[in-house]
Coordinates of C-alpha atoms in Angstrom, one line a residue:
M30 CA -6.6 23.4 -19.9
T31 CA -6.5 19.6 -20.1
T32 CA -3.7 18.0 -21.9
I33 CA -3.2 14.5 -23.4
R34 CA -0.2 12.4 -22.2
P35 CA 0.2 8.9 -23.6
G36 CA 0.8 6.0 -21.2
L37 CA 4.3 6.0 -19.8
S38 CA 6.4 2.9 -19.3
A39 CA 6.3 1.1 -16.0
T40 CA 8.2 2.6 -13.1
A41 CA 10.4 -0.2 -12.0
I42 CA 10.0 -0.6 -8.2
S43 CA 11.7 -3.3 -6.1
V44 CA 9.3 -4.3 -3.4
M45 CA 10.5 -2.6 -0.2
S46 CA 10.4 -4.6 3.0
A47 CA 7.1 -3.2 4.1
A48 CA 3.4 -3.5 3.3
L49 CA 2.5 0.2 3.1
L50 CA 2.7 0.0 6.8
A51 CA 3.0 3.6 7.5
A52 CA -0.2 4.2 5.5
G53 CA -0.3 7.7 6.9
F54 CA 1.3 9.8 4.2
A55 CA 4.5 10.1 6.2
F56 CA 6.6 12.2 3.8
A57 CA 4.9 15.6 4.3
Q58 CA 7.3 17.7 6.4
D59 CA 7.5 21.2 7.8
K60 CA 10.9 21.9 6.2
P61 CA 12.9 20.1 3.6
K62 CA 15.1 17.5 5.2
A63 CA 17.8 15.2 4.0
Q64 CA 16.0 12.1 2.7
P65 CA 17.3 8.6 2.2
K66 CA 18.4 8.0 -1.4
A67 CA 16.5 5.1 -2.9
P68 CA 18.3 2.0 -3.8
P69 CA 18.4 1.1 -7.5
G70 CA 14.9 0.5 -8.8
V71 CA 13.1 2.1 -5.7
I72 CA 11.5 5.5 -5.9
E73 CA 12.5 7.8 -3.1
E74 CA 8.9 8.7 -2.4
E75 CA 8.2 5.1 -1.8
V76 CA 11.1 4.9 0.7
R77 CA 9.8 7.8 2.7
Y78 CA 6.2 6.6 2.5
Q79 CA 7.1 3.1 3.8
A80 CA 9.7 4.4 6.4
G81 CA 7.1 6.6 8.1
G82 CA 7.2 7.2 11.8
S83 CA 5.2 5.2 14.3
P84 CA 3.3 6.7 17.3
L85 CA 5.2 4.0 19.3
A86 CA 8.3 6.1 19.1
G87 CA 7.2 7.8 22.3
A88 CA 6.0 4.8 24.1
D89 CA 7.8 3.8 27.4
M90 CA 9.7 0.6 26.9
H91 CA 12.1 -1.3 29.1
H92 CA 15.9 -1.6 28.3
D93 CA 16.6 -5.3 28.6
V94 CA 20.4 -5.7 28.5
N95 CA 21.5 -8.7 26.4
P96 CA 25.0 -9.9 27.6
K97 CA 25.9 -11.2 24.1
A98 CA 25.1 -7.9 22.5
P99 CA 27.5 -4.9 22.2
K100 CA 27.2 -2.4 25.1
M101 CA 24.8 0.6 24.9
T102 CA 24.1 3.2 27.5
K103 CA 20.5 3.8 28.4
E104 CA 20.6 7.1 26.6
E105 CA 21.9 5.5 23.4
F106 CA 19.3 2.7 23.7
D107 CA 16.4 5.2 24.1
R108 CA 17.5 7.3 21.2
S109 CA 18.0 4.3 19.0
R110 CA 14.6 2.9 20.0
Q111 CA 13.1 6.2 18.9
I112 CA 14.9 6.1 15.6
Y113 CA 13.8 2.5 15.1
F114 CA 10.1 3.3 15.6
E115 CA 10.3 6.4 13.5
R116 CA 12.1 4.8 10.6
C117 CA 12.2 1.0 10.8
A118 CA 9.3 -0.6 12.8
G119 CA 6.8 -0.5 9.9
C120 CA 9.2 -2.6 7.7
H121 CA 10.7 -4.9 10.3
G122 CA 7.9 -5.1 12.9
V123 CA 7.4 -3.7 16.3
L124 CA 9.1 -6.8 17.9
R125 CA 11.7 -7.0 15.0
K126 CA 10.3 -10.4 14.0
G127 CA 9.7 -9.2 10.5
A128 CA 6.5 -7.8 9.0
T129 CA 7.1 -7.8 5.3
G130 CA 10.7 -6.9 5.9
K131 CA 13.3 -9.3 7.3
P132 CA 13.5 -10.2 11.0
L133 CA 16.1 -8.3 13.0
T134 CA 16.2 -10.4 16.2
P135 CA 19.5 -11.0 18.1
D136 CA 19.8 -14.6 16.9
I137 CA 20.2 -13.1 13.4
T138 CA 21.9 -9.8 14.0
I139 CA 24.5 -10.8 16.6
P140 CA 26.3 -13.4 14.3
R141 CA 26.4 -10.7 11.6
G142 CA 28.3 -8.3 13.9
T143 CA 28.4 -4.6 14.3
D144 CA 30.7 -3.8 11.4
Y145 CA 28.5 -5.7 8.9
L146 CA 25.4 -4.1 10.2
K147 CA 26.9 -0.6 10.0
V148 CA 27.7 -1.1 6.3
F149 CA 24.2 -2.4 5.6
I150 CA 22.5 0.5 7.4
N151 CA 24.9 3.1 5.9
F152 CA 24.7 1.9 2.3
G153 CA 21.4 0.1 2.1
S154 CA 20.7 -2.8 -0.2
P155 CA 19.4 -3.4 -3.7
A156 CA 16.4 -5.3 -2.1
G157 CA 15.0 -2.1 -0.8
M158 CA 16.9 -1.2 2.4
P159 CA 17.3 2.6 2.4
N160 CA 20.9 4.0 2.6
W161 CA 20.3 5.8 5.9
G162 CA 23.9 6.9 6.3
T163 CA 25.1 8.0 2.9
S164 CA 21.8 9.9 2.3
G165 CA 22.6 12.0 5.4
E166 CA 19.4 10.9 7.1
M167 CA 21.5 9.3 9.9
T168 CA 24.8 10.5 11.3
E169 CA 27.8 8.3 11.6
K170 CA 27.1 8.1 15.3
E171 CA 23.5 7.1 14.7
V172 CA 24.4 4.4 12.2
D173 CA 26.8 2.9 14.8
M174 CA 24.1 3.1 17.5
M175 CA 21.5 1.4 15.3
A176 CA 24.0 -1.4 14.4
R177 CA 24.3 -2.0 18.1
Y178 CA 20.7 -1.5 18.9
V179 CA 19.4 -4.2 16.5
Q180 CA 21.6 -6.7 18.4
Q181 CA 19.8 -6.0 21.7
T182 CA 16.7 -7.8 22.9
P183 CA 13.8 -6.1 21.2
P184 CA 11.9 -4.0 23.7
T185 CA 8.1 -4.7 23.9
P186 CA 5.7 -1.8 23.8
P187 CA 3.1 -1.9 26.6
E188 CA -0.2 -3.6 25.9
F189 CA -3.4 -1.5 25.9
G190 CA -6.3 -3.2 27.6
M191 CA -9.8 -2.4 28.9
A192 CA -8.6 -0.4 31.9
D193 CA -6.4 1.8 29.6
M194 CA -9.3 2.3 27.2
K195 CA -11.7 3.3 29.9
K196 CA -9.2 5.7 31.3
S197 CA -8.8 7.4 27.9
W198 CA -12.6 7.4 27.2
K199 CA -14.2 10.9 27.3
L200 CA -17.9 11.4 26.9
M201 CA -18.3 15.1 26.3
V202 CA -22.0 15.1 25.5
P203 CA -24.0 12.0 26.7
P204 CA -26.5 10.7 24.1
E205 CA -29.5 11.8 26.2
K206 CA -28.3 15.4 26.1
R207 CA -27.8 15.6 22.4
P208 CA -30.2 17.2 19.9
K209 CA -33.4 15.3 19.2
K210 CA -33.4 16.7 15.7
K211 CA -31.0 18.3 13.3
M212 CA -30.1 21.8 14.7
N213 CA -28.4 23.2 11.7
K214 CA -29.3 24.0 8.1
Y215 CA -26.3 22.3 6.5
N216 CA -26.9 19.7 3.8
I217 CA -25.3 17.0 5.8
D218 CA -25.2 14.5 2.9
N219 CA -22.8 16.8 1.1
I220 CA -20.4 17.6 3.9
F221 CA -16.8 16.5 3.3
S222 CA -14.7 15.3 6.3
T223 CA -11.2 16.3 5.3
T224 CA -8.1 15.0 7.1
L225 CA -5.7 17.7 8.2
R226 CA -2.9 15.3 8.7
D227 CA -0.2 17.1 10.6
S228 CA -2.4 19.3 12.8
G229 CA -4.4 16.4 14.2
E230 CA -7.7 17.7 13.0
V231 CA -10.4 17.2 10.4
A232 CA -12.1 20.1 8.5
L233 CA -15.8 19.7 8.0
I234 CA -16.4 21.5 4.7
D235 CA -19.9 22.3 3.3
G236 CA -19.9 20.8 -0.2
D237 CA -22.6 23.2 -1.3
T238 CA -21.1 26.5 -0.2
K239 CA -17.4 25.3 -0.2
K240 CA -17.0 26.9 3.3
I241 CA -15.4 25.4 6.3
I242 CA -18.1 24.5 8.9
N243 CA -15.7 23.6 11.7
I244 CA -12.2 22.4 12.5
V245 CA -12.5 19.5 14.8
K246 CA -9.7 18.3 17.1
T247 CA -8.9 14.6 16.5
G248 CA -6.0 12.2 16.8
Y249 CA -2.8 12.6 14.8
A250 CA -2.9 11.9 11.1
V251 CA -6.5 10.8 10.8
H252 CA -6.5 7.8 8.5
I253 CA -10.1 7.4 7.6
S254 CA -13.6 8.9 8.3
R255 CA -16.6 6.6 8.5
L256 CA -20.4 7.3 8.9
S257 CA -23.0 5.6 11.0
Y258 CA -25.9 3.9 9.2
S259 CA -28.1 6.9 9.9
G260 CA -25.6 9.4 8.7
R261 CA -25.8 11.4 11.9
Y262 CA -22.5 10.3 13.4
L263 CA -19.0 10.7 11.9
Y264 CA -16.2 8.5 13.2
V265 CA -12.6 9.3 12.6
I266 CA -9.5 7.4 13.7
G267 CA -5.9 8.8 13.9
R268 CA -2.7 6.9 13.6
D269 CA -2.2 7.4 17.3
A270 CA -5.3 5.1 17.8
K271 CA -7.6 7.9 19.0
V272 CA -11.2 7.6 17.8
N273 CA -13.4 10.6 17.7
L274 CA -17.2 10.6 17.5
I275 CA -18.7 13.8 15.8
D276 CA -22.4 14.6 16.0
L277 CA -23.4 16.2 12.7
W278 CA -26.8 17.2 14.1
M279 CA -25.3 19.8 16.4
E280 CA -25.7 23.5 15.6
K281 CA -21.9 23.4 14.9
P282 CA -20.9 19.7 14.4
D283 CA -18.2 18.7 16.9
N284 CA -16.9 16.0 19.1
V285 CA -19.2 14.3 21.5
A286 CA -16.9 11.4 22.6
E287 CA -13.4 10.1 22.1
I288 CA -11.3 7.1 23.1
K289 CA -7.9 5.6 22.5
I290 CA -8.1 2.0 21.5
G291 CA -4.4 1.3 21.4
L292 CA -1.1 3.0 20.6
E293 CA -1.2 2.9 16.8
A294 CA -4.2 2.2 14.5
R295 CA -5.8 2.8 11.1
S296 CA -9.4 1.5 11.0
V297 CA -12.9 2.1 12.3
D298 CA -16.5 1.4 11.2
T299 CA -20.0 0.9 12.5
S300 CA -22.8 -1.7 12.5
K301 CA -25.1 -1.4 9.5
Y302 CA -27.2 -4.6 9.5
K303 CA -30.9 -4.3 10.0
G304 CA -31.8 -4.2 13.7
F305 CA -28.3 -3.2 14.7
E306 CA -28.1 0.2 12.9
D307 CA -25.7 2.6 14.8
K308 CA -25.6 0.1 17.8
Y309 CA -21.9 -0.8 17.7
A310 CA -18.6 0.7 16.5
I311 CA -15.5 -1.2 15.9
A312 CA -11.8 -0.1 15.7
G313 CA -8.7 -2.1 15.0
S314 CA -5.2 -1.3 16.0
Y315 CA -1.7 -1.9 14.8
W316 CA -0.4 -2.1 18.3
P317 CA -1.5 -3.9 20.3
P318 CA -2.7 -6.3 17.5
Q319 CA -6.4 -6.3 18.4
Y320 CA -9.8 -4.9 17.7
V321 CA -12.4 -3.5 20.1
L322 CA -16.2 -3.3 20.0
M323 CA -17.8 -0.2 21.4
K324 CA -21.2 1.4 21.9
G325 CA -22.0 3.2 18.7
D326 CA -23.4 6.4 20.3
S327 CA -20.8 6.8 23.0
L328 CA -17.6 4.8 22.2
E329 CA -17.8 3.1 25.5
P330 CA -15.6 0.0 25.1
L331 CA -17.3 -3.3 25.4
K332 CA -15.0 -6.1 24.2
I333 CA -11.4 -6.5 23.1
V334 CA -10.3 -9.3 20.8
A335 CA -6.6 -10.1 20.0
T336 CA -5.6 -10.9 16.4
R337 CA -2.3 -12.7 17.2
G338 CA -2.3 -16.1 15.5
M339 CA -1.1 -18.2 12.5
T340 CA -0.2 -17.0 9.1
V341 CA -2.4 -18.2 6.2
D342 CA 0.5 -19.6 4.1
T343 CA 3.3 -21.1 6.3
Q344 CA 0.9 -21.7 9.3
E345 CA 3.5 -20.1 11.6
Y346 CA 2.6 -18.0 14.7
H347 CA 2.9 -14.2 14.2
P348 CA 3.1 -12.1 17.3
E349 CA 1.9 -8.8 15.9
P350 CA -0.6 -9.1 13.0
R351 CA -2.0 -5.6 12.5
V352 CA -5.6 -4.8 11.8
A353 CA -5.4 -3.2 8.4
S354 CA -9.0 -2.4 7.4
I355 CA -12.6 -3.0 8.5
V356 CA -15.9 -2.7 6.7
S357 CA -19.4 -3.5 7.8
S358 CA -21.3 -6.3 6.0
H359 CA -24.7 -5.7 4.4
F360 CA -25.7 -9.4 4.5
H361 CA -25.1 -10.4 8.1
P362 CA -24.6 -8.6 11.5
E363 CA -20.9 -8.8 10.9
F364 CA -17.8 -6.7 10.6
V365 CA -15.2 -7.7 7.9
V366 CA -11.8 -7.4 9.7
N367 CA -8.7 -7.7 7.6
V368 CA -5.5 -8.8 9.4
K369 CA -2.4 -7.8 7.6
E370 CA 0.5 -10.1 8.5
T371 CA -1.5 -13.3 8.9
G372 CA -3.6 -12.9 5.8
Q373 CA -6.8 -13.7 7.7
T374 CA -10.1 -12.0 6.9
L375 CA -12.3 -12.3 10.0
M376 CA -16.1 -12.2 9.8
V377 CA -16.9 -10.9 13.3
N378 CA -20.6 -11.6 14.1
Y379 CA -21.8 -8.9 16.6
S380 CA -25.3 -10.3 17.1
D381 CA -24.2 -11.5 20.6
I382 CA -20.9 -9.9 21.6
N383 CA -20.8 -11.9 24.8
N384 CA -20.7 -15.1 22.8
L385 CA -18.8 -13.7 19.8
K386 CA -18.7 -15.8 16.7
V387 CA -15.8 -15.2 14.3
T388 CA -15.4 -16.9 11.0
S389 CA -11.8 -16.9 9.8
I390 CA -11.2 -16.8 6.0
G391 CA -7.7 -17.5 4.9
T392 CA -7.0 -15.0 2.0
A393 CA -3.4 -13.8 1.4
R394 CA -0.8 -12.1 3.6
F395 CA -0.2 -8.4 3.8
L396 CA -3.9 -7.4 3.6
H397 CA -4.4 -3.7 3.3
D398 CA -7.4 -1.8 2.0
G399 CA -10.3 -2.6 -0.3
G400 CA -14.0 -2.0 -1.2
W401 CA -17.3 -3.6 -2.1
D402 CA -18.3 -4.5 -5.6
S403 CA -21.4 -2.7 -6.9
T404 CA -23.8 -5.3 -5.3
K405 CA -22.1 -4.9 -1.9
R406 CA -21.9 -8.7 -1.6
Y407 CA -18.3 -9.2 -2.5
F408 CA -15.4 -7.5 -0.7
L409 CA -12.2 -7.0 -2.8
V410 CA -9.2 -6.4 -0.6
A411 CA -5.6 -5.8 -1.6
A412 CA -2.9 -8.1 -0.3
N413 CA -0.5 -5.5 -1.4
Q414 CA 3.0 -7.1 -0.9
S415 CA 1.6 -10.4 -2.2
H416 CA 0.5 -8.4 -5.4
K417 CA -3.0 -9.9 -5.2
I418 CA -6.6 -9.0 -4.8
A419 CA -8.6 -11.3 -2.5
V420 CA -12.4 -11.6 -3.2
V421 CA -14.5 -12.5 -0.2
D422 CA -18.2 -13.4 -0.4
A423 CA -19.8 -11.6 2.5
K424 CA -23.1 -13.6 2.0
D425 CA -21.7 -17.1 2.1
N426 CA -18.6 -16.2 4.1
K427 CA -16.0 -17.7 1.9
L428 CA -13.0 -16.9 -0.2
V429 CA -14.1 -16.6 -3.9
K430 CA -10.7 -16.0 -5.6
L431 CA -7.2 -14.8 -5.2
I432 CA -6.4 -12.6 -8.3
D433 CA -2.8 -11.8 -9.4
V434 CA -2.5 -8.1 -10.2
G435 CA 0.3 -5.5 -10.5
K436 CA 2.9 -4.5 -8.0
I437 CA 1.6 -3.3 -4.6
P438 CA -2.1 -2.7 -5.3
H439 CA -3.5 0.2 -3.3
P440 CA -7.2 0.7 -4.2
G441 CA -8.4 2.8 -1.4
R442 CA -12.0 1.6 -1.8
G443 CA -11.5 0.9 -5.5
A444 CA -13.8 1.9 -8.3
N445 CA -17.0 0.2 -9.6
F446 CA -18.3 0.8 -13.1
K447 CA -19.6 -1.0 -16.2
D448 CA -16.9 -1.9 -18.7
P449 CA -18.1 -1.6 -22.4
K450 CA -16.9 -5.1 -23.1
H451 CA -17.0 -6.9 -19.8
G452 CA -19.9 -5.6 -17.8
R453 CA -19.6 -5.0 -14.1
V454 CA -16.0 -4.4 -13.0
W455 CA -14.0 -3.1 -10.0
A456 CA -10.6 -1.4 -10.5
T457 CA -7.5 -0.8 -8.5
G458 CA -4.3 1.1 -9.2
H459 CA -0.8 0.2 -7.9
L460 CA 2.0 1.8 -5.9
G461 CA 4.6 -0.2 -7.7
D462 CA 3.8 0.2 -11.4
E463 CA 1.7 2.4 -13.7
T464 CA -1.0 -0.2 -14.4
I465 CA -4.7 -0.1 -13.4
A466 CA -6.2 -3.6 -13.0
V467 CA -9.8 -3.9 -14.1
I468 CA -11.5 -7.0 -12.5
G469 CA -14.8 -8.6 -13.6
T470 CA -17.3 -8.7 -10.7
D471 CA -20.4 -10.3 -12.3
P472 CA -20.5 -14.0 -11.3
S473 CA -23.0 -14.7 -14.1
N474 CA -20.4 -13.7 -16.6
K475 CA -18.2 -16.7 -16.5
K476 CA -15.7 -15.4 -19.0
S477 CA -15.0 -12.3 -17.0
A478 CA -15.9 -13.0 -13.3
W479 CA -13.0 -12.6 -10.9
K480 CA -10.4 -12.1 -13.6
V481 CA -8.3 -9.2 -14.7
V482 CA -10.2 -8.4 -17.9
R483 CA -8.4 -5.3 -18.8
T484 CA -5.0 -3.6 -17.8
L485 CA -4.9 0.1 -18.3
K486 CA -1.6 2.1 -18.3
G487 CA -1.6 5.3 -16.3
Q488 CA 1.0 8.1 -15.8
G489 CA 3.3 6.0 -13.7
G490 CA 3.8 4.3 -10.4
G491 CA 2.9 5.8 -7.0
N492 CA -0.9 5.6 -7.2
L493 CA -2.8 5.7 -3.9
F494 CA -6.5 6.2 -4.9
I495 CA -8.7 5.5 -7.8
K496 CA -12.3 6.9 -8.1
T497 CA -15.5 7.0 -10.1
H498 CA -19.2 7.5 -9.5
P499 CA -22.4 5.8 -10.8
K500 CA -23.4 9.1 -12.5
S501 CA -20.0 9.7 -14.0
S502 CA -18.2 8.3 -17.1
N503 CA -14.8 9.3 -15.8
L504 CA -12.2 7.3 -13.9
Y505 CA -9.7 9.3 -11.9
V506 CA -6.2 8.0 -10.9
D507 CA -3.9 9.9 -8.7
T508 CA -0.1 9.4 -8.4
P509 CA 1.1 11.4 -5.4
L510 CA 4.1 9.1 -4.7
N511 CA 5.6 9.3 -8.2
P512 CA 9.1 10.9 -8.2
D513 CA 8.3 13.1 -11.3
P514 CA 6.6 16.3 -10.0
K515 CA 4.6 16.7 -13.2
I516 CA 3.0 13.3 -12.4
S517 CA 2.6 13.7 -8.7
Q518 CA 1.0 17.1 -9.2
S519 CA -1.6 15.9 -11.7
V520 CA -4.2 13.2 -12.2
A521 CA -5.0 10.9 -15.1
V522 CA -8.7 10.7 -16.3
F523 CA -9.9 7.7 -18.3
D524 CA -13.1 7.7 -20.3
I525 CA -15.1 4.7 -19.0
K526 CA -17.1 4.6 -22.3
N527 CA -14.0 4.3 -24.4
L528 CA -11.1 2.8 -22.3
D529 CA -9.0 2.4 -25.4
K530 CA -8.6 6.2 -25.7
P531 CA -5.5 7.9 -24.2
F532 CA -6.2 9.3 -20.7
K533 CA -6.3 13.0 -20.1
V534 CA -4.1 14.7 -17.6
L535 CA -5.5 17.4 -15.3
P536 CA -2.8 19.8 -13.9
I537 CA -4.5 20.0 -10.5
A538 CA -1.5 21.6 -8.6
E539 CA -1.2 24.3 -11.3
W540 CA -4.9 25.0 -11.0
S541 CA -4.6 25.5 -7.3
G542 CA -2.5 28.7 -7.9
I543 CA 0.1 27.5 -5.3
K544 CA 3.6 28.1 -6.6
D545 CA 5.8 26.5 -3.9
G546 CA 6.2 23.1 -2.3
P547 CA 5.8 19.5 -3.5
R548 CA 2.0 20.2 -4.1
R549 CA 1.2 16.4 -4.3
V550 CA -2.3 15.8 -5.5
V551 CA -4.1 13.0 -3.6
Q552 CA -7.5 11.2 -3.3
P553 CA -10.2 12.2 -5.7
E554 CA -13.6 12.3 -4.0
Y555 CA -17.0 13.0 -5.5
N556 CA -19.7 15.2 -4.1
K557 CA -23.1 13.6 -3.5
A558 CA -24.5 14.6 -6.9
G559 CA -21.6 13.0 -8.7
D560 CA -20.9 16.1 -10.8
E561 CA -17.9 17.4 -8.9
V562 CA -14.5 15.8 -7.9
W563 CA -12.5 17.2 -5.0
F564 CA -8.7 16.8 -4.8
A565 CA -6.3 17.7 -2.0
V566 CA -3.2 19.7 -3.1
W567 CA -1.0 18.6 -0.2
N568 CA 2.0 20.6 0.9
G569 CA 4.1 20.6 4.1
K570 CA 2.8 21.9 7.4
E571 CA 4.4 25.3 7.0
Q572 CA 3.3 25.7 3.4
E573 CA 0.1 26.6 1.7
S574 CA -2.3 23.8 0.7
A575 CA -5.6 23.7 -1.0
I576 CA -8.7 21.8 -2.2
V577 CA -9.2 21.9 -5.9
I578 CA -12.7 21.1 -7.3
V579 CA -13.2 19.9 -10.9
D580 CA -16.4 19.8 -12.9
D581 CA -16.8 16.2 -13.7
K582 CA -18.6 16.8 -17.0
T583 CA -16.2 19.3 -18.6
L584 CA -13.0 18.4 -16.7
K585 CA -12.4 22.1 -16.1
L586 CA -11.5 23.9 -12.9
K587 CA -14.6 24.8 -10.9
H588 CA -13.4 26.1 -7.6
V589 CA -10.4 26.3 -5.3
I590 CA -10.7 26.3 -1.5
K591 CA -7.9 28.1 0.3
D592 CA -7.7 28.7 4.0
K593 CA -4.8 29.0 6.4
R594 CA -6.5 26.3 8.6
L595 CA -6.2 23.8 5.7
I596 CA -2.9 22.3 7.1
T597 CA -1.7 19.3 5.1
P598 CA -5.0 18.1 3.8
T599 CA -5.1 14.6 2.5
G600 CA -8.2 12.3 2.7
K601 CA -11.6 13.7 1.9
F602 CA -14.8 11.7 2.7
N603 CA -18.2 12.8 1.4
V604 CA -20.8 11.9 4.0
Y605 CA -23.4 10.4 1.6
N606 CA -20.9 8.5 -0.5
T607 CA -19.1 7.1 2.5
Q608 CA -22.4 6.3 4.3
H609 CA -23.7 4.3 1.3
D610 CA -20.4 2.8 0.0
V611 CA -20.6 4.7 -3.3
Y612 CA -17.4 4.3 -5.2

């Protein structure tokens, strides 16, 4: 049932004014809705992805009347504020000072005037501004309100400090009352923590039996799942900044603690260095821009550190640099904290949190996600709107190289394998074009180290995740954001042993048996054995979704998991592979 499709030409995508800020798969909806039409050269899925709603839309903010700005009633201001945080904040920043999009502060907008701003909001721009009015996404009245709103003094969301965190902290089962040994018969190593985005849950699925073990209540739109060093505890974080701690030793694995570490967030991890195993957890937030250290077995908050500071390039102060991703070092008792807008990679030493030592490594702006090389010494992180991969040496704590790649790299964790010609490599796909950049990672190979040694061409732009496994000879590349349904509903598979061969296309959505809906196929994930690959077939909240499992050796359909509780499944994280950084 596999078919061959030759590499397609690049999907031309103008860089939208955002750095994958929503990062929460914001385009899945209950019912079809009028969507903004993309400006020339911008795919509509990219518009919806980057214009995703922020949990800050519901935050209480003060209406500060600017006498130079056009008049607005409090009702108009509150409604416009909601629209801004649902549609615009990710691109232009919480404080409207610009993230990767242009600043929209009163000193800029008031001189432009309401009529000019209405035209801009209504029709969009070739640079990437969606045409909110002509697409039907905003009414004429809303366009007028938004033109007046961006001339007002930007309201500031509330901070979220230690008192707020402690108030939100819930310890359902104290550590001393938890099981002293594993109380279930599940093969924990092969459990998949599966994000159910729109229901605010994760499904724990037994990878051996393919049955759902439990549906666990979490924060909204869980972004990632991470494992403790021991593999006992599962940590998940929602876009609403709620962190949940799940004990996999319980008879039925479930929550034992939870906490909110801010108002909007994406990242969480735990301490893995010898002597500190499972001792600390860390989570970073988009708002407020900060990270917090917690007790690993209870989520009790211990220390909050702000990330506000200077940008790596222009050396200018940025008021809201968001924590994009966090990984735990294998060489030092450190967390690697990547700060998006400033382009700073922070090596946070947790050996003495009362006297915290932080090494700041200037990399490149708009840091997003990334993964370790095969030795787990070098961290490769995408600076997506800078179109670069930054290589950080976690042993010597220094920047090794900034590597130019394609448009908007989005590797997830990336993929490690041995290239037939270049040896050890790590690969990333791109949101903005169809290429896959293959980067040499062996420092002893001077000709290939820290260079793009090979550029593959996939199905098209709109890739989010790329995946392989040490026991596999296949490299899977999804394209859920591509505008062509045939591409977004399938995956490309490259033969690692012969990368010059055309890729194969697996019709994953078709194999699911689901007939209706966008059926976007997202995030390949291997089982522990490395002989199965799991894909989410992701539909809207009111539509049927599924998990499709492929035999990695034959590339044939092996199993389909369907259950009415699988609501908008997206990310899937195998316990063993996540625990041991296998990718």
